[in-house]
Amino acid sequence: MDYPELAARTRRFSLGAPRAVTVTPDGARVLFLRSAGPHDPADQLWSFEVGTGQERLLADPARLLADADDLPAAERALRERLRLSAGGIGSFAVAPDSGSVVFSLAGRLFLVDLAGDGVREIGCAGAVVDPRPDPTGQRIGYVSGGALHVVDLAGNDQVLAAEDGVTWGLAEFVAAEEFRRFRGYWWSPDGRTVLAARVDESRVPRWHLHDPAQPDQPPTTVAYPHAGGPNAEVTLHLLDLDGGWVDVHWDRETYPYLVSVSWSEHGGPLITVLRRLQQHGLVLSVDPRTGETQVHAELTDPRWVEPVPGTPVSLPDGRVLIGGELAHDGYDSRCLFADGSLLTPPDLYVRRVSGRAGDDLIVEATGGEPSEQHVYRVRVATPGAALDARRITTTAGWHVAYTAGDTLVVGELSLEHSGTRYRVFRGDEPVGTLASLAAEPPYAPRPVLERVTDRRLPTGVLYPRSHVAGRRLPVLVDIYGGPGHQEVVSVRSRWVERQWWADAGFAVVVVDNRGTPGVSPSFDKAIHRRFADVILADQVDALAALADKHTDLDLSRVAIRGWSFGGYLSALAVLRRPDVYHCAVVGAPVTDWALYDTAYTERYLGLPDDAHDVYAHNSLLELAAEPPLAPDEARPMLLIHGMVDDNVVAAHTLRLSAALLTAGRPHSMIPLTGATHMAAGGLSERLLRLELDFIRRSLP
């Protein structure tokens, strides 16, 4: 069995690997999801007992329900936003008292008593989405049909909030897709109140998604907030279990985006709100008695504000932890502050706050090499004290952390091994690892990672395993290139598929241009208002610089392929620079930014009415409609798109195809019936041979 089929069957070697790792608040257990083996797509719930170092199966969906993948529509939408293609248990939530864990299967609610044995179902009034226990473990909140419910362990169900045409307790599209806020309600520390988001999408345009392969099925209607159009109206409310109701007040006209919410035992609720163009935001503390808010901090940037995940949050000493950027006195970094006092050294690029370990913070950050991420223990210093950030991880690679109580879990990804290796520590002492049942890839790729040009762009080059120096190779540029995501990382899984391409006879090149994270805030934000120019210039310059160092790269034969933003960039490359790129695989591209969502597009390009020229300059449709200057500059494209994609709708590719046809530009198209933006279930892997055939036919 060769790579595409093996990767399809194993979901790129992820089936059987631990995921959704969570440490219970008391530190006694590490909970995680893992399927029964490398070909089993149904995730089970497991516990690693820190005291004994043993694993215990808590819940197996196959034993609970005959059809656990019959999901409510809201659950399917949530999994799409999470980019979650696994079956079985999708997610779970732990009670703050560490006594129980809850999850839903096929819209039904299940609870595991962590101190006992077995799992039991709790009857609910409707299909369950996003269940979360209260701090006492005696009640469970959930969303059903857009209404927010609370049910006790005996099955007594209470509707906290419900309105026709309005959803309660769920994140709206842009919150989940662009701000990574996936939830819409939060329990108070005493379990007597729920802070809930109310989402009114009545003003949001309705778009209709229809799969032509299913003519007997009606189209699906979604509320899609496209650039320049109205957003959902999001409000916050404090709901008492006895029926009390308090509205949370802030200037929602000026600050419409609710980006983050936290509510810990160390203080009242904290929320982050942003202006529509995201150049200014506020961290607000909420009085839970009155709903009045007070400005705790302002967030400003002339390009856009980029909050640090895991912040803001109240610290035990009463200060508030906030992530921000340090861009003065020669510094250019992402840092942490406590009530304005700097906590992290300015040479760190802080990516996420994982949690606390005693009086210290556990932080994921990059320290100079963007292809790596490490875990740091940061001392929460008093104002004026020396900054202290001790790196915990020592091996090269990409590291993540999860912590609670005195337990720390470190996940390590590396070029030296496949998958993520999770090690569990109690204090500084190792107590065990989380077992992986995932299949091993058939080979170990060895990319050459280096920085090129005066902008020190991160790049990677991968050769065929049988390559003999001096043999010239066509080049495949495998690309994403968009903000918020890196490709040039020291993680084997990112290079396994690329090794298959290399072994097919290519030198595979990957470039992280300006706009991708990990280097510095100024590097991240150089693309503001000029997507196409900066990103494509970096790609072209990096390719030329790599060819100077790697003389076997044949720049007379260059193909480019990408998905989503990478699809946009692939089409842009052959349309603007046919002298450099000779064919393109264009997967699920954004072709007209006025058709993409508000929060993402306006952050980088502004409002369409105020920046018509910017949108036109960055559009693929106007470029595609222009006839090529010469017949040999009409570079062939293979367009691919899922017909029920609710993120980048298929209209993007259909309109691009129409423009290419009008201009007489050669292209072909593969419509993916029934596929969303993820092209999950092995579909993307089974496309690989078709892409390979197209590139081989298209290169000179």
XYZ file of C-alpha atoms in Angstrom:
700
model
C 0.000 0.000 0.000
C 1.545 3.339 -1.021
C 1.357 6.666 0.790
C -1.941 8.172 -0.497
C -3.995 5.098 0.405
C -2.196 4.561 3.715
C -2.638 8.221 4.643
C -6.340 8.086 3.727
C -6.978 5.000 5.852
C -5.123 6.382 8.874
C -6.257 10.044 8.510
C -2.642 11.016 7.956
C -1.471 8.739 10.769
C -3.615 10.515 13.353
C -6.036 7.684 14.170
C -5.020 6.024 17.420
C -3.003 9.037 18.583
C -3.951 10.904 21.788
C -5.623 14.290 21.350
C -7.695 16.808 23.377
C -5.317 16.370 26.323
C -6.684 17.917 29.534
C -5.381 17.844 33.100
C -8.121 17.706 35.736
C -8.084 20.776 38.009
C -6.737 18.755 40.967
C -3.896 17.373 38.826
C -4.828 13.766 39.637
C -5.670 12.699 36.089
C -4.827 13.454 32.496
C -7.874 12.970 30.283
C -7.582 12.530 26.538
C -9.302 11.125 23.454
C -7.870 8.256 21.421
C -9.351 5.695 19.063
C -8.712 1.966 19.404
C -6.146 1.772 16.624
C -4.637 3.203 13.435
C -7.732 2.488 11.315
C -10.438 3.244 13.884
C -11.973 6.727 13.460
C -14.106 6.671 16.646
C -12.407 8.405 19.558
C -12.798 6.994 23.061
C -12.341 8.835 26.355
C -9.301 7.781 28.392
C -7.725 8.712 31.712
C -4.073 8.562 32.687
C -3.974 8.168 36.472
C -1.076 10.325 37.638
C -0.726 8.506 40.958
C -0.242 5.047 39.404
C 0.968 5.880 35.901
C -1.768 3.638 34.432
C -4.294 4.334 31.682
C -8.012 3.631 32.096
C -10.744 3.542 29.457
C -13.603 5.756 30.624
C -16.042 5.680 27.701
C -16.252 3.779 24.422
C -18.840 5.241 22.013
C -19.326 1.854 20.325
C -20.641 0.434 23.611
C -22.890 3.407 24.291
C -24.678 4.011 20.986
C -25.171 2.147 17.743
C -24.845 5.334 15.661
C -22.670 7.781 17.606
C -21.921 9.884 14.518
C -25.516 11.010 13.910
C -24.761 14.574 14.988
C -26.995 17.622 15.496
C -26.392 20.358 12.915
C -24.872 22.696 15.525
C -22.406 19.972 16.558
C -21.377 19.400 12.947
C -20.816 23.135 12.511
C -18.714 23.253 15.685
C -16.558 20.339 14.511
C -16.049 22.066 11.169
C -14.833 25.214 12.922
C -12.524 23.051 15.078
C -11.268 21.272 11.915
C -12.212 18.026 13.633
C -12.786 15.072 11.324
C -12.576 12.245 13.898
C -15.695 10.365 14.888
C -16.871 9.142 18.259
C -16.446 11.557 21.151
C -15.582 14.944 19.683
C -14.876 16.842 22.901
C -15.516 16.707 26.624
C -15.587 19.004 29.645
C -14.326 18.371 33.176
C -16.118 19.577 36.288
C -14.031 22.164 38.160
C -14.232 19.960 41.269
C -12.466 17.210 39.217
C -15.179 14.709 40.091
C -16.793 14.129 36.714
C -16.518 14.620 32.977
C -19.338 15.086 30.467
C -19.648 14.684 26.707
C -22.309 14.289 24.049
C -22.838 11.529 21.502
C -25.389 11.879 18.718
C -27.006 14.691 20.697
C -27.305 12.660 23.913
C -25.625 13.561 27.208
C -23.268 11.231 29.088
C -21.479 11.630 32.406
C -18.512 9.752 33.851
C -17.936 9.732 37.605
C -14.140 9.833 37.722
C -13.972 8.305 41.184
C -16.230 5.394 40.213
C -16.753 3.058 37.306
C -18.866 3.281 34.202
C -20.681 5.987 32.331
C -24.342 6.908 32.487
C -26.701 8.816 30.265
C -28.633 11.809 31.574
C -31.956 12.478 29.930
C -32.317 15.922 28.371
C -35.075 17.899 26.735
C -33.401 18.058 23.323
C -30.319 17.270 21.247
C -27.262 18.218 23.311
C -24.416 20.449 22.067
C -21.393 21.634 24.119
C -22.267 20.242 27.571
C -20.321 21.759 30.490
C -20.646 20.878 34.202
C -20.936 23.530 36.879
C -18.172 23.939 39.533
C -19.988 21.602 41.947
C -20.482 18.836 39.389
C -24.210 18.731 40.233
C -25.562 20.475 37.131
C -24.675 20.507 33.457
C -25.241 23.297 30.987
C -25.880 22.522 27.342
C -27.311 24.061 24.174
C -30.191 22.536 22.246
C -31.985 24.085 19.303
C -30.385 27.456 20.045
C -31.661 27.471 23.661
C -29.463 27.317 26.760
C -30.422 24.590 29.240
C -29.275 23.395 32.643
C -29.981 19.827 33.751
C -29.226 18.237 37.122
C -27.970 14.686 37.615
C -31.507 13.416 38.125
C -32.554 14.709 34.696
C -34.510 17.752 35.848
C -34.156 20.091 32.878
C -34.400 23.882 33.062
C -34.408 26.312 30.129
C -32.269 29.308 31.074
C -32.755 31.282 27.869
C -34.612 30.688 24.617
C -35.897 32.931 21.819
C -37.181 32.294 18.331
C -34.614 33.251 15.702
C -31.843 33.762 18.279
C -29.199 31.379 19.642
C -27.998 31.289 23.227
C -24.736 29.783 24.460
C -23.027 29.201 21.100
C -20.209 31.106 19.411
C -21.158 32.847 16.180
C -19.334 32.026 12.935
C -16.597 34.697 13.061
C -15.905 34.105 16.765
C -15.154 30.423 16.150
C -13.580 30.710 12.690
C -11.443 33.818 13.170
C -11.027 34.469 16.916
C -10.860 30.815 18.055
C -13.592 31.385 20.627
C -15.537 28.162 20.339
C -17.883 28.481 23.291
C -20.741 30.776 24.208
C -21.396 30.350 27.942
C -19.375 30.268 31.162
C -20.256 29.115 34.683
C -19.577 31.395 37.657
C -17.103 29.991 40.211
C -19.938 29.347 42.681
C -22.128 27.590 40.101
C -25.112 29.857 40.688
C -24.856 32.001 37.558
C -24.148 31.485 33.866
C -22.593 34.201 31.712
C -24.156 33.579 28.305
C -23.758 35.013 24.822
C -26.892 35.845 22.881
C -26.412 35.817 19.099
C -28.891 37.514 16.785
C -28.117 36.808 13.121
C -31.274 38.347 11.708
C -29.296 41.039 9.857
C -26.644 38.679 8.490
C -27.045 37.796 4.777
C -28.348 34.297 4.034
C -26.313 32.221 1.632
C -27.448 28.908 0.202
C -25.154 25.896 -0.136
C -26.279 23.142 -2.442
C -24.574 19.991 -3.637
C -25.640 19.447 -7.287
C -24.951 15.724 -6.843
C -28.007 15.594 -4.542
C -30.773 17.237 -6.596
C -33.468 15.719 -4.365
C -32.103 17.543 -1.301
C -32.944 21.171 -0.493
C -30.081 23.659 -0.123
C -28.643 24.433 3.293
C -29.099 28.052 4.313
C -26.362 29.665 6.400
C -25.932 33.143 7.839
C -22.661 34.299 6.276
C -21.156 37.672 7.321
C -19.247 38.660 4.188
C -16.795 41.571 4.078
C -18.542 44.921 4.277
C -21.845 43.378 5.318
C -23.536 43.225 8.718
C -22.255 40.969 11.490
C -24.248 39.024 14.026
C -25.307 41.074 17.023
C -23.638 39.545 20.088
C -24.578 40.474 23.645
C -23.671 39.032 27.049
C -26.018 38.321 29.926
C -25.705 36.998 33.475
C -28.405 34.395 34.078
C -29.196 33.165 37.597
C -30.573 29.679 38.041
C -33.535 31.178 39.910
C -34.537 33.269 36.894
C -32.594 36.479 37.528
C -31.192 38.290 34.508
C -28.532 41.008 34.250
C -27.303 42.511 30.974
C -23.578 43.153 30.497
C -22.976 46.686 29.280
C -20.277 47.901 26.921
C -20.223 50.082 23.816
C -21.162 47.356 21.365
C -21.570 49.767 18.454
C -17.913 50.738 18.756
C -16.630 47.335 19.894
C -18.810 44.701 18.190
C -16.441 41.712 18.421
C -16.476 39.642 21.615
C -13.105 37.931 21.313
C -12.566 36.213 24.663
C -14.231 35.587 28.016
C -12.784 34.194 31.239
C -14.210 33.812 34.724
C -12.025 32.317 37.438
C -12.159 32.038 41.197
C -9.629 34.880 41.434
C -11.929 37.599 40.102
C -15.061 38.500 38.182
C -15.546 37.973 34.452
C -12.998 39.445 32.062
C -13.860 40.053 28.422
C -11.921 41.298 25.412
C -13.785 43.314 22.794
C -12.497 44.756 19.524
C -13.508 47.412 17.037
C -14.604 46.166 13.649
C -11.228 46.868 12.004
C -9.486 45.399 15.097
C -6.991 48.229 15.508
C -8.292 49.005 18.978
C -9.650 46.809 21.737
C -10.533 46.840 25.418
C -10.036 44.384 28.247
C -13.080 44.887 30.455
C -13.836 43.625 33.939
C -17.509 42.846 34.533
C -19.349 43.424 37.787
C -21.422 40.211 38.070
C -24.033 41.960 40.239
C -24.835 44.853 37.909
C -23.342 43.903 34.530
C -21.440 47.189 34.419
C -17.963 47.035 32.894
C -14.749 48.853 33.666
C -11.812 49.307 31.313
C -8.873 47.368 32.641
C -6.565 47.802 29.653
C -6.547 49.144 26.100
C -5.113 47.219 23.163
C -3.962 49.276 20.177
C -2.061 48.734 16.964
C -2.177 50.778 13.720
C -2.459 47.511 11.762
C -4.445 45.106 13.965
C -4.531 43.836 17.548
C -3.467 40.209 18.048
C -4.497 38.942 21.529
C -2.416 36.142 23.063
C -4.462 32.935 23.578
C -4.954 32.181 27.260
C -5.292 35.860 28.156
C -6.725 37.913 29.736
C -7.056 36.031 33.024
C -7.046 37.020 36.690
C -3.970 36.013 38.677
C -4.137 34.858 42.318
C -2.609 38.160 43.526
C -5.454 40.139 41.910
C -3.533 41.385 38.894
C -4.760 40.667 35.370
C -2.562 38.854 32.868
C -2.697 40.347 29.371
C -0.818 39.451 26.207
C 0.479 42.230 24.004
C 3.307 43.472 21.850
C 6.475 45.324 22.749
C 7.458 47.548 19.831
C 9.742 50.252 21.223
C 13.323 50.687 22.463
C 14.441 48.322 19.699
C 12.111 45.503 20.787
C 9.757 43.669 18.442
C 8.103 40.846 20.368
C 4.911 39.345 21.802
C 4.972 39.504 25.584
C 2.927 39.050 28.736
C 2.054 41.821 31.150
C 0.456 41.812 34.614
C -1.353 45.107 35.167
C 1.129 46.750 32.796
C 4.286 45.187 34.283
C 6.333 43.160 31.804
C 6.625 39.473 32.786
C 8.389 37.841 29.830
C 11.787 38.710 28.329
C 11.468 40.763 25.127
C 13.399 38.163 23.119
C 10.500 35.695 23.449
C 7.602 35.465 21.001
C 4.779 34.300 23.277
C 2.220 32.116 21.511
C -0.055 30.818 24.298
C -0.489 30.756 28.054
C -1.075 27.099 28.944
C -1.891 27.621 32.623
C -0.323 27.988 36.053
C 2.055 25.798 38.013
C 1.990 27.020 41.591
C 2.770 30.712 41.474
C 4.329 30.484 38.006
C 2.937 30.526 34.485
C 3.442 27.782 31.903
C 3.867 29.444 28.517
C 4.424 28.273 24.938
C 6.818 30.576 23.097
C 9.463 30.837 20.406
C 12.901 32.109 21.246
C 14.629 33.127 18.016
C 14.048 30.076 15.792
C 10.530 30.263 14.296
C 10.466 26.589 13.269
C 10.497 25.585 16.952
C 8.231 26.198 19.917
C 9.223 25.546 23.523
C 7.604 25.473 26.929
C 8.715 28.041 29.498
C 8.074 28.464 33.196
C 7.581 32.184 33.823
C 7.815 33.657 37.283
C 4.960 36.033 38.047
C 7.256 38.750 39.316
C 6.266 41.750 41.349
C 6.685 45.098 39.564
C 10.349 45.996 39.169
C 11.649 42.460 39.731
C 13.976 40.793 37.242
C 12.263 38.899 34.421
C 12.532 35.129 34.788
C 11.503 32.699 32.041
C 13.073 29.232 32.341
C 12.862 26.963 29.301
C 11.543 23.542 30.293
C 11.873 21.693 26.979
C 15.382 20.965 25.769
C 15.088 18.935 22.555
C 14.684 20.548 19.135
C 11.130 20.614 17.844
C 7.648 21.895 18.578
C 6.330 21.579 22.131
C 2.918 22.128 23.731
C 1.897 22.040 27.377
C -1.151 21.334 29.551
C -1.127 21.876 33.293
C -3.224 21.943 36.457
C -2.422 21.358 40.097
C 1.110 19.992 40.285
C 0.785 18.017 37.025
C 2.339 19.087 33.733
C 1.925 17.343 30.380
C 4.416 18.204 27.651
C 3.707 17.180 24.077
C 6.748 16.960 21.823
C 6.701 16.981 18.026
C 9.969 16.649 16.187
C 11.703 15.751 12.953
C 13.244 12.848 14.869
C 10.018 10.917 15.447
C 6.451 10.748 14.185
C 3.369 11.942 16.036
C 3.218 13.751 19.359
C 4.902 12.206 22.378
C 3.130 13.228 25.573
C 5.139 13.044 28.804
C 3.468 13.487 32.186
C 5.253 15.138 35.102
C 4.265 15.590 38.726
C 6.305 18.549 39.811
C 9.670 17.967 38.143
C 9.390 14.159 38.276
C 8.333 12.191 35.167
C 5.520 9.740 35.909
C 4.710 8.278 32.503
C 3.634 8.816 28.906
C 0.369 8.688 26.981
C 0.461 5.677 24.677
C -0.057 6.185 20.955
C -1.656 3.478 18.799
C -1.169 5.418 15.558
C 0.475 3.890 12.501
C 4.014 4.889 11.624
C 4.588 6.684 8.306
C 6.550 4.574 5.817
C 9.587 6.868 5.801
C 11.317 9.632 7.763
C 11.640 12.863 5.751
C 14.687 15.047 6.304
C 13.983 18.583 5.085
C 16.714 21.191 4.972
C 15.466 24.150 7.030
C 17.144 27.524 6.586
C 16.516 31.289 6.491
C 17.048 33.168 3.229
C 17.110 36.713 1.814
C 17.760 39.834 3.846
C 14.318 39.298 5.412
C 15.456 35.925 6.805
C 12.444 34.085 5.459
C 11.993 30.579 6.936
C 12.230 27.931 4.215
C 12.473 24.189 3.762
C 13.730 22.050 0.889
C 13.027 18.336 0.534
C 14.688 16.045 -2.031
C 13.784 12.566 -3.284
C 15.276 9.916 -1.017
C 17.100 8.523 -4.041
C 18.406 11.897 -5.181
C 21.929 12.053 -6.562
C 23.620 15.435 -6.296
C 23.986 17.096 -9.669
C 20.700 15.783 -11.074
C 18.419 18.734 -11.834
C 14.882 18.479 -10.478
C 11.618 20.223 -11.253
C 10.398 22.250 -8.286
C 7.106 21.908 -6.445
C 6.302 24.868 -4.188
C 3.901 23.532 -1.541
C 2.347 26.571 0.033
C -0.018 28.112 2.542
C 1.480 31.550 3.146
C -1.471 33.127 4.949
C -1.573 34.807 8.353
C -1.889 32.746 11.502
C -0.260 29.572 10.197
C 3.291 28.290 9.661
C 4.446 25.497 7.389
C 8.213 25.564 7.970
C 8.273 23.820 11.341
C 10.407 21.088 12.877
C 7.568 18.568 12.861
C 7.809 15.322 10.900
C 4.094 15.112 10.076
C 4.328 18.345 8.074
C 6.843 16.725 5.716
C 5.601 13.152 5.232
C 3.237 13.961 2.353
C 5.835 16.292 0.894
C 8.324 13.390 0.867
C 5.862 11.475 -1.330
C 5.888 14.410 -3.739
C 9.678 14.559 -3.615
C 9.965 10.823 -4.297
C 7.758 11.389 -7.352
C 10.659 13.382 -8.802
C 10.470 16.907 -7.361
C 12.480 19.175 -5.162
C 9.767 20.340 -2.762
C 10.116 23.920 -1.536
C 8.199 25.488 1.358
C 8.424 29.187 2.277
C 6.918 31.072 5.199
C 6.617 34.620 3.885
C 5.963 37.779 5.847
C 2.489 37.560 7.317
C 3.063 34.153 8.898
C 3.661 34.014 12.669
C 6.686 33.100 14.737
C 9.323 35.677 13.735
C 8.137 39.005 15.155
C 5.034 41.227 15.202
C 6.454 43.433 12.456
C 7.024 40.324 10.307
C 3.449 39.179 11.008
C 1.894 42.500 10.100
C 3.890 43.569 7.048
C 0.991 42.343 4.898
C -1.479 44.941 6.183
C -3.467 46.298 3.213
C -1.071 44.604 0.753
C -1.605 40.877 0.806
C -0.702 40.046 -2.740
C 2.389 42.213 -3.179
C 4.305 41.353 0.001
C 3.516 37.650 0.080
C 4.228 36.955 -3.584
C 7.412 39.033 -3.544
C 8.707 37.003 -0.583
C 7.843 33.724 -2.296
C 9.627 34.707 -5.507
C 12.687 36.076 -3.715
C 12.975 33.041 -1.447
C 12.737 30.641 -4.379
C 15.532 32.471 -6.188
C 17.689 32.532 -3.047
C 17.179 28.795 -2.509
C 18.123 28.055 -6.116
C 21.415 29.890 -5.548
C 22.159 27.571 -2.613
C 20.572 24.398 -4.001
C 21.836 24.224 -7.563
C 19.789 21.118 -8.400
C 16.588 23.190 -8.339
C 15.490 23.683 -11.942
C 13.623 27.003 -12.003
C 12.567 26.468 -15.607
C 10.049 23.902 -14.280
C 8.189 25.189 -11.222
C 4.759 24.031 -10.062
C 2.872 25.442 -7.094
C 0.025 23.920 -5.053
C -1.990 25.025 -2.040
C -5.332 24.896 -0.251
C -7.480 27.739 1.127
C -5.151 30.752 1.420
C -2.549 28.533 -0.235
C -4.991 28.019 -3.115
C -5.377 31.778 -3.446
C -1.616 32.197 -3.435
C -1.113 29.423 -6.014
C -3.498 31.071 -8.470
C -2.019 34.499 -7.757
C 1.464 33.142 -8.498
C 0.700 31.835 -11.991
C -1.445 34.841 -12.884
C 1.018 37.522 -11.774
C 4.319 35.751 -12.233
C 4.025 33.277 -15.123
C 7.752 33.859 -15.663
C 8.420 32.039 -12.373
C 5.545 29.561 -11.916
C 4.443 27.270 -14.722
C 1.310 25.527 -13.395
C -0.809 25.524 -10.248
C -3.080 23.299 -8.199
C -5.619 25.696 -6.698
C -7.576 24.187 -3.803
C -10.588 25.931 -2.203
C -9.219 29.442 -2.876
C -10.587 32.808 -1.837
C -10.798 34.489 -5.224
C -12.795 37.617 -4.363
C -12.166 38.982 -0.862
C -15.558 40.708 -0.848
C -17.005 37.171 -0.688
C -15.044 36.173 2.411
C -15.957 36.818 6.038
C -15.872 40.170 7.800
C -13.468 39.577 10.680
C -10.673 38.003 8.632
C -10.868 40.106 5.498
C -11.398 43.523 7.074
C -8.577 42.923 9.563
C -6.085 42.811 6.703
C -7.720 44.781 3.868
C -10.124 47.223 5.550
C -13.765 47.842 4.655
C -14.635 47.309 0.979
C -16.386 50.686 0.693
C -13.270 52.455 2.017
C -10.705 50.348 0.191
C -12.166 49.430 -3.184
C -8.770 49.657 -4.893
C -7.188 47.422 -2.227
C -9.811 44.738 -2.759
C -9.509 44.959 -6.533
C -5.714 44.758 -6.380
C -5.840 41.622 -4.224
C -8.637 39.922 -6.184
C -7.987 36.959 -8.453
C -11.049 37.583 -10.600
C -9.788 40.775 -12.213
C -6.400 39.194 -12.858
C -7.953 36.043 -14.333
C -10.198 38.036 -16.666
C -7.220 39.720 -18.322
C -6.003 37.834 -21.414
C -2.383 36.686 -21.108
C 0.198 38.910 -22.762
C 1.449 35.962 -24.789
C 0.011 32.465 -25.391
C 2.891 30.790 -23.523
C 2.096 32.856 -20.414
C -1.324 31.221 -19.980
C -0.316 28.837 -17.238
C -2.601 25.825 -16.669
C -4.499 25.524 -13.392
C -6.301 22.647 -11.702
C -9.138 24.033 -9.568
C -10.554 21.923 -6.688
C -13.400 22.856 -4.351
C -15.867 21.199 -1.971
C -19.414 21.938 -3.072
C -20.784 22.397 0.465
C -17.870 24.402 1.850
C -19.384 26.907 4.320
C -16.103 28.725 4.980
C -14.789 29.466 1.483
C -17.950 28.885 -0.534
C -17.716 27.156 -3.908
C -18.757 30.387 -5.643
C -15.139 31.529 -5.314
C -13.861 28.783 -7.610
C -16.857 28.872 -9.950
C -16.363 32.597 -10.521
C -12.638 32.086 -11.047
C -13.360 29.400 -13.624
C -15.767 31.729 -15.436
C -13.168 34.510 -15.529
C -10.474 32.136 -16.799
C -12.814 30.832 -19.479
C -13.656 34.355 -20.635
C -9.950 35.163 -20.978
C -9.162 31.876 -22.736
C -6.875 30.692 -19.949
C -6.423 26.897 -19.716
C -7.802 25.244 -16.591
C -9.698 22.225 -15.362
C -11.829 21.687 -12.288
C -12.636 18.901 -9.814
C -15.855 19.536 -7.867
C -15.897 17.568 -4.601
C -19.485 16.510 -4.019
C -20.535 16.523 -0.378
C -17.189 17.960 0.753
C -16.647 20.851 3.139
C -13.535 23.016 3.472
C -11.675 20.175 5.196
C -12.149 17.656 2.344
C -12.047 15.073 5.125
C -12.452 11.310 5.238
C -9.449 10.543 3.032
C -10.685 12.698 0.163
C -7.715 15.077 0.086
C -5.255 12.157 0.118
C -7.032 10.447 -2.773
C -6.699 13.648 -4.798
C -2.905 13.419 -4.704
C -2.483 11.183 -7.758
C -4.779 13.396 -9.829
C -2.743 16.427 -8.812
C 0.485 14.621 -9.655
C -0.769 13.645 -13.113
C -1.830 17.235 -13.777
C 1.537 18.690 -12.729
C 3.521 16.162 -14.779
C 1.445 16.964 -17.861
C 1.649 20.699 -17.321
C 5.313 21.318 -16.598
C 7.514 22.129 -19.588
